[in-house]
Coordinates of N, CA and C in Angstrom, one line a residue:
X36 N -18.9 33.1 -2.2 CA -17.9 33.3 -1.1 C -18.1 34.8 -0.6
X37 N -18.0 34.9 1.1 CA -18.4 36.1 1.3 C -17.3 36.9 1.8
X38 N -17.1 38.0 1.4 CA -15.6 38.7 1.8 C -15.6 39.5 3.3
X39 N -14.6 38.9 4.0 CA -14.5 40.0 5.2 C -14.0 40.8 5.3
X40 N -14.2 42.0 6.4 CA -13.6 42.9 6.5 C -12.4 43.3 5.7
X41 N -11.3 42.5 6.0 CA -10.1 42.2 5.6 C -10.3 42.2 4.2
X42 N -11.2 41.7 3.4 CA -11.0 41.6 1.8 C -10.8 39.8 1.7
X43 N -10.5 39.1 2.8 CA -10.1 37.8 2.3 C -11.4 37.0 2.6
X44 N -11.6 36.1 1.4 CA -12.8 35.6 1.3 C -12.4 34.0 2.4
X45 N -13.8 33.8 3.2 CA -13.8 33.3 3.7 C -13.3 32.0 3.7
X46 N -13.3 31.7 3.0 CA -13.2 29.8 2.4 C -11.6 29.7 2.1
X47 N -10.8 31.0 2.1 CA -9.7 30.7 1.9 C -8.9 31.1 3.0
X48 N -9.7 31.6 4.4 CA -9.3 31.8 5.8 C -9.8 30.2 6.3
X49 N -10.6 29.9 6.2 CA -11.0 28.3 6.9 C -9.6 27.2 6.1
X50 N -9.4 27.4 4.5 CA -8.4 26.6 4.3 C -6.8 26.5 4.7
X51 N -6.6 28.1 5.1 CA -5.4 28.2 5.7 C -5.1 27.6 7.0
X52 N -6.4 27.1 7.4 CA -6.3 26.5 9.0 C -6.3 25.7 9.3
X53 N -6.0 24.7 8.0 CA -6.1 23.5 8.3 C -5.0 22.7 8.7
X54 N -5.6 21.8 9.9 CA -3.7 21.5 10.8 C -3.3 20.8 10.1
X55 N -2.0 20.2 10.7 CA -1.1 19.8 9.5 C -1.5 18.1 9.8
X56 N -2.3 17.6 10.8 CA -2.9 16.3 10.5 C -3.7 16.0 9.5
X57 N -4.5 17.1 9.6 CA -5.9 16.6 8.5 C -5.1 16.7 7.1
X58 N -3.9 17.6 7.1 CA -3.4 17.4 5.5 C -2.8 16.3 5.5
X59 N -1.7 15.7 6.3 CA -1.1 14.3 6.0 C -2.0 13.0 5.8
X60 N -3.2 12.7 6.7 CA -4.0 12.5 6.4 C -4.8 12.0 5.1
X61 N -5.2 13.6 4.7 CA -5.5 13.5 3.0 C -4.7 13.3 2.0
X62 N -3.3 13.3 2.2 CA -2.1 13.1 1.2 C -2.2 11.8 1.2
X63 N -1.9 11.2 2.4 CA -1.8 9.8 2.5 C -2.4 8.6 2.3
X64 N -4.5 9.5 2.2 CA -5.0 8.2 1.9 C -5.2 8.2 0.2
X65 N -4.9 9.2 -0.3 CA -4.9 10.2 -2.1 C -3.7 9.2 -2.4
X66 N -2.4 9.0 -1.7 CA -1.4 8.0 -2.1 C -1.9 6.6 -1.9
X67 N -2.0 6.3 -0.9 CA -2.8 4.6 -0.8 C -3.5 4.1 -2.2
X68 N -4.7 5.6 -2.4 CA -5.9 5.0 -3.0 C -5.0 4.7 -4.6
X69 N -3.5 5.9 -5.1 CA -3.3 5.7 -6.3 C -2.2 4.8 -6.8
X70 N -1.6 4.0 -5.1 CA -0.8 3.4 -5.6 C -1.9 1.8 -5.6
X71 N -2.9 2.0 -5.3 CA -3.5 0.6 -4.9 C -4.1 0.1 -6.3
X72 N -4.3 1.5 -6.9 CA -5.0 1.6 -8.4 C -4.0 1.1 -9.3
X73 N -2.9 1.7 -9.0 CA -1.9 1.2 -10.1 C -1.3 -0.5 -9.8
X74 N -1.1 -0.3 -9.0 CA -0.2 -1.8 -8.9 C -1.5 -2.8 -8.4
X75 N -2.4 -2.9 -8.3 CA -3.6 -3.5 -8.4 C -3.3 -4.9 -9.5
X76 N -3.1 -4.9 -10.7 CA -2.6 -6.3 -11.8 C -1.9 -6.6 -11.3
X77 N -0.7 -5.9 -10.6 CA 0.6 -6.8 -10.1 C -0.2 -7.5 -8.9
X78 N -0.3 -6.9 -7.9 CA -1.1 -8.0 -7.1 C -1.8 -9.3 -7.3
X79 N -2.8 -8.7 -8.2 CA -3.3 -9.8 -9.2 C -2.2 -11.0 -9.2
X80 N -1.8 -10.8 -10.3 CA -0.7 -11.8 -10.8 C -0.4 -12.5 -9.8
X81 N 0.5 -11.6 -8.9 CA 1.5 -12.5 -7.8 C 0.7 -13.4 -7.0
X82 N -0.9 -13.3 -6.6 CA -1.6 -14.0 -5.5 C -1.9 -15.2 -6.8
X83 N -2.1 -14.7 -8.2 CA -2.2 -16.2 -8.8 C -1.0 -17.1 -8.8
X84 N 0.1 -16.5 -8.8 CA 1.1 -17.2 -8.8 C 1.7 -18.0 -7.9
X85 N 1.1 -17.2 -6.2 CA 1.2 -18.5 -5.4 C 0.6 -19.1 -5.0
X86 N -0.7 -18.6 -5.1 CA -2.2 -20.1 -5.3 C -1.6 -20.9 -6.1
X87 N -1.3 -21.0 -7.3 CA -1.1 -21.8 -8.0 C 0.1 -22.8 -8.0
X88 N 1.1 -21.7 -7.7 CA 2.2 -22.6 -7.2 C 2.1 -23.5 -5.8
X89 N 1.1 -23.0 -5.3 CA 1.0 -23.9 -3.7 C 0.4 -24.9 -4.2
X90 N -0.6 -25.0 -5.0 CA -1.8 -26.1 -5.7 C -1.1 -27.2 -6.5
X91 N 0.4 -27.0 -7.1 CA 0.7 -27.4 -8.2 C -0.2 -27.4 -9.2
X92 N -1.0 -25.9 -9.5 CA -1.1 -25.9 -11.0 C -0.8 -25.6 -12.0
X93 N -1.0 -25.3 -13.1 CA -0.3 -24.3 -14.6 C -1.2 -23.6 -14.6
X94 N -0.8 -22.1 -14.5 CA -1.8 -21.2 -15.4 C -1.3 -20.6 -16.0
X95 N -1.9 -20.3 -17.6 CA -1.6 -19.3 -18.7 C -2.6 -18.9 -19.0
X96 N -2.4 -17.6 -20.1 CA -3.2 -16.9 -20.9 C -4.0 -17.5 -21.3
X97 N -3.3 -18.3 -22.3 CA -3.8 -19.2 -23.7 C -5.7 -19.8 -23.2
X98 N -5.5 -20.8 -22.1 CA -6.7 -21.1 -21.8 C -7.3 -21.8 -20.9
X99 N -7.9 -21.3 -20.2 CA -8.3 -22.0 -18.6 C -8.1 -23.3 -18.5
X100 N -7.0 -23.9 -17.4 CA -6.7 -24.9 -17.0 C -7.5 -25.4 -15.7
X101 N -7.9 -26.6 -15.7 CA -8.2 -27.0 -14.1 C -6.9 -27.1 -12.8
X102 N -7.9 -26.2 -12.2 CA -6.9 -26.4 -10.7 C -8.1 -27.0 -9.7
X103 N -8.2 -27.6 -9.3 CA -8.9 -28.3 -8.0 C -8.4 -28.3 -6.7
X104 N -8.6 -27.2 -5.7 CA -8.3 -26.9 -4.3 C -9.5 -27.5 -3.3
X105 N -9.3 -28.0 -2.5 CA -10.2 -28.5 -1.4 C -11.5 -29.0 -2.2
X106 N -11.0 -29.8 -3.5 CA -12.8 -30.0 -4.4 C -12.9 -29.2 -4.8
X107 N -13.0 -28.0 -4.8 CA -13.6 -26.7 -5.7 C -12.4 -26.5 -7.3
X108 N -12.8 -26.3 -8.4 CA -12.1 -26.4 -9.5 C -11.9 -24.4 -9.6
X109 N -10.7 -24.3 -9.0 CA -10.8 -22.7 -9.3 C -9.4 -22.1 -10.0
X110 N -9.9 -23.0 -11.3 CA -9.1 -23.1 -12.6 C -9.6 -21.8 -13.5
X111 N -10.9 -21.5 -13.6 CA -11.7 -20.1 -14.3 C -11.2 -19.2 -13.2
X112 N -11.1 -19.1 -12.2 CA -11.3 -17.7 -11.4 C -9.4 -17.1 -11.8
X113 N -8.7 -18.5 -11.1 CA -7.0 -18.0 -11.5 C -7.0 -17.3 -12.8
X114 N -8.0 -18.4 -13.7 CA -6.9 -17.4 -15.3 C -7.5 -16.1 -15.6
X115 N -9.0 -15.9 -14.9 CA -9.4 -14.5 -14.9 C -8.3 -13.4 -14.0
X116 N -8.1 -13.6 -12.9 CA -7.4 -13.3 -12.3 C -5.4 -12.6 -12.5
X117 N -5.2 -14.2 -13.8 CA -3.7 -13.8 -14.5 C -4.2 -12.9 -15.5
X118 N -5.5 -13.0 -16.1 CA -5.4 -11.7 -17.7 C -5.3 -10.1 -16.8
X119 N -6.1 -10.4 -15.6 CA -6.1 -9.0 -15.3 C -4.9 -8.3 -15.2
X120 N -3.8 -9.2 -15.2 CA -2.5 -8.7 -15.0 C -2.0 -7.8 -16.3
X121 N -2.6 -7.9 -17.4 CA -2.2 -7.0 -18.6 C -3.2 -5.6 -18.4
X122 N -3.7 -5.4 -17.5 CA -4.6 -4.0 -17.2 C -3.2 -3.2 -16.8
X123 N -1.9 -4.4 -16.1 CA -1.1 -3.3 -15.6 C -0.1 -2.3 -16.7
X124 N -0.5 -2.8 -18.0 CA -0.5 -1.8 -19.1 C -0.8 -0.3 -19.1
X125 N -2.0 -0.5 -18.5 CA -2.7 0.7 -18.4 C -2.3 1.9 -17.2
X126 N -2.6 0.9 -16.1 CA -3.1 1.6 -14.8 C -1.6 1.8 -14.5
X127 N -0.3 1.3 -14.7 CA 0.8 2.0 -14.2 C 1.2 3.2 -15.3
X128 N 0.8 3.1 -16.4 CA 1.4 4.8 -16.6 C 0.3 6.1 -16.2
X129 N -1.0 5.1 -16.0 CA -2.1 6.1 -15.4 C -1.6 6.7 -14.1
X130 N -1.0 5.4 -13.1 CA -1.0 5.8 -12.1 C 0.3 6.9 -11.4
X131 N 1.1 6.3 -13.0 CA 3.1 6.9 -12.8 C 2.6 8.6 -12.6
X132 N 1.7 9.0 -13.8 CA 0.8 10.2 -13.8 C 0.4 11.2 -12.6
X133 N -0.6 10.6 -11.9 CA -1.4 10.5 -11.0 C -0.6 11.1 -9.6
X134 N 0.9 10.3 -9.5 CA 1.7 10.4 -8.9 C 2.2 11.6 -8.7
X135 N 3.0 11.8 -10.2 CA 3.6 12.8 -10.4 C 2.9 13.9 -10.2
X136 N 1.4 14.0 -10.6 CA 0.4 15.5 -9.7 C 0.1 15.5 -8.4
X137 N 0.1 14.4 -7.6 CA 0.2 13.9 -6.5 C 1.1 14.4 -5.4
X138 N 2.9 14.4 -6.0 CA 3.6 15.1 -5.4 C 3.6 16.4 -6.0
X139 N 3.6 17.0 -6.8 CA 3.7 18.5 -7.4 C 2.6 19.1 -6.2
X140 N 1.0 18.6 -6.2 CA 0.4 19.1 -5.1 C 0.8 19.5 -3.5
X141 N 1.6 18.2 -3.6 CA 2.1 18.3 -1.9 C 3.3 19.7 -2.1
X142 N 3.8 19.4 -3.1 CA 4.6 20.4 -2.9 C 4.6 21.6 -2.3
X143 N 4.0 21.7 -3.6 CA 3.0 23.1 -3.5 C 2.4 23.2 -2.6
X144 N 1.9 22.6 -2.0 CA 0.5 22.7 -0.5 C 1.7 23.2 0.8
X145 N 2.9 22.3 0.6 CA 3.8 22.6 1.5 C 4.7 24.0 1.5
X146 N 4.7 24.1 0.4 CA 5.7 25.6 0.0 C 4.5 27.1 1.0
X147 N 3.5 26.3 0.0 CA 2.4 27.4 0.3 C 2.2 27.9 1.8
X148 N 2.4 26.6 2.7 CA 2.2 26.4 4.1 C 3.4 27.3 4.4
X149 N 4.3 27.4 3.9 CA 5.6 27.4 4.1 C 5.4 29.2 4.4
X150 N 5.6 29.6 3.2 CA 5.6 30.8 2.7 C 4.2 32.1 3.4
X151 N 3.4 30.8 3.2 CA 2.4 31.9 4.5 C 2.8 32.3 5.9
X152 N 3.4 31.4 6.3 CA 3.6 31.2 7.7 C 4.9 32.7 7.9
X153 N 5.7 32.4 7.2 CA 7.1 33.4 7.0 C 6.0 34.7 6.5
X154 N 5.0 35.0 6.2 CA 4.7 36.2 5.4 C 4.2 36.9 6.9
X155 N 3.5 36.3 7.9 CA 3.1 36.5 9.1 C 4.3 37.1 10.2
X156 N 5.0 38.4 10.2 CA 5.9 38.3 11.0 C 5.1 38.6 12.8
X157 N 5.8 37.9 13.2 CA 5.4 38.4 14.7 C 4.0 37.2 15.1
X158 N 3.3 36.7 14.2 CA 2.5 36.0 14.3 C 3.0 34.4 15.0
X159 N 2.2 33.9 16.1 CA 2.2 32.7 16.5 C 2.8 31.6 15.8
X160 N 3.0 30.3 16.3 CA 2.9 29.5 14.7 C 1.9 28.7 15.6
X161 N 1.8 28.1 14.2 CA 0.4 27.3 14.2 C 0.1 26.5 15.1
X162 N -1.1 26.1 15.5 CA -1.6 25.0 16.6 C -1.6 23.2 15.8
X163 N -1.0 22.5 16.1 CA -1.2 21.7 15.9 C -2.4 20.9 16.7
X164 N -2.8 19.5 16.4 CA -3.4 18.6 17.1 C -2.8 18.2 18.4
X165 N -1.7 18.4 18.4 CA -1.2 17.6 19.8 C -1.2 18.6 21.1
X166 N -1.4 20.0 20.6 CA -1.3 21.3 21.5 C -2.4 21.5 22.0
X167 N -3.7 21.0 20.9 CA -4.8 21.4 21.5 C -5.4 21.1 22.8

């Protein structure tokens, strides 16, 4: 990193400028991607449950049942589909996690935004996207 005049290194003059779209943006697809991670088995489940229930089949754990839709027997793919539902073991306290640093980040990113802005007296405020 190369220091300017000022003493402030460059990469942390380019990050202070970043508008407030490109951060909602990145927040929001960092949320998408960790709530899609976590509740991912529940999805699972629920689309077996109304395939199935639309087909009048049974599916359980215990051991692949035939379901026959339009001739095709997609009796293996449902019960693969209901086990994945026990991953949601995993991936929701992974994701409860994920979350929780997720907003602490924004927080923070927001305080930070916050606090810069107030440190600048006399200074402009920021340009957004819609002013440009």
């Amino acid at each position: 990193m190369f220091r300017s005049d000022a003493g402030e290194c460059r990469s942390v003059r380019r990050a202070a400028g970043v508008p407030l779209r490109t951060m909602v943006r990145a927040y929001t697809v960092a949320l998408l991607t960790i709530l899609g991670f976590a509740l991912f088995p529940v999805l699972s489940v629920l689309i077996v449950s109304l395939v199935a229930g639309a087909a009048g089949c049974s599916v359980n754990e215990g051991s692949v049942t035939p379901c026959v839709i339009a001739g095709v027997d997609v009796g293996g793919l449902l019960y693969t589909m209901g086990v994945l539902g026990w991953l949601m073991i995993a991936t929701i306290p992974v994701g409860t996690m994920l979350l929780a640093g997720w907003l602490a980040l924004l927080l923070g990113h927001l305080a930070w935004r916050h606090f810069r802005r107030k440190a600048k007296p006399g200074a402009a405020p920021e340009r957004t996207d819609r002013q440009a």
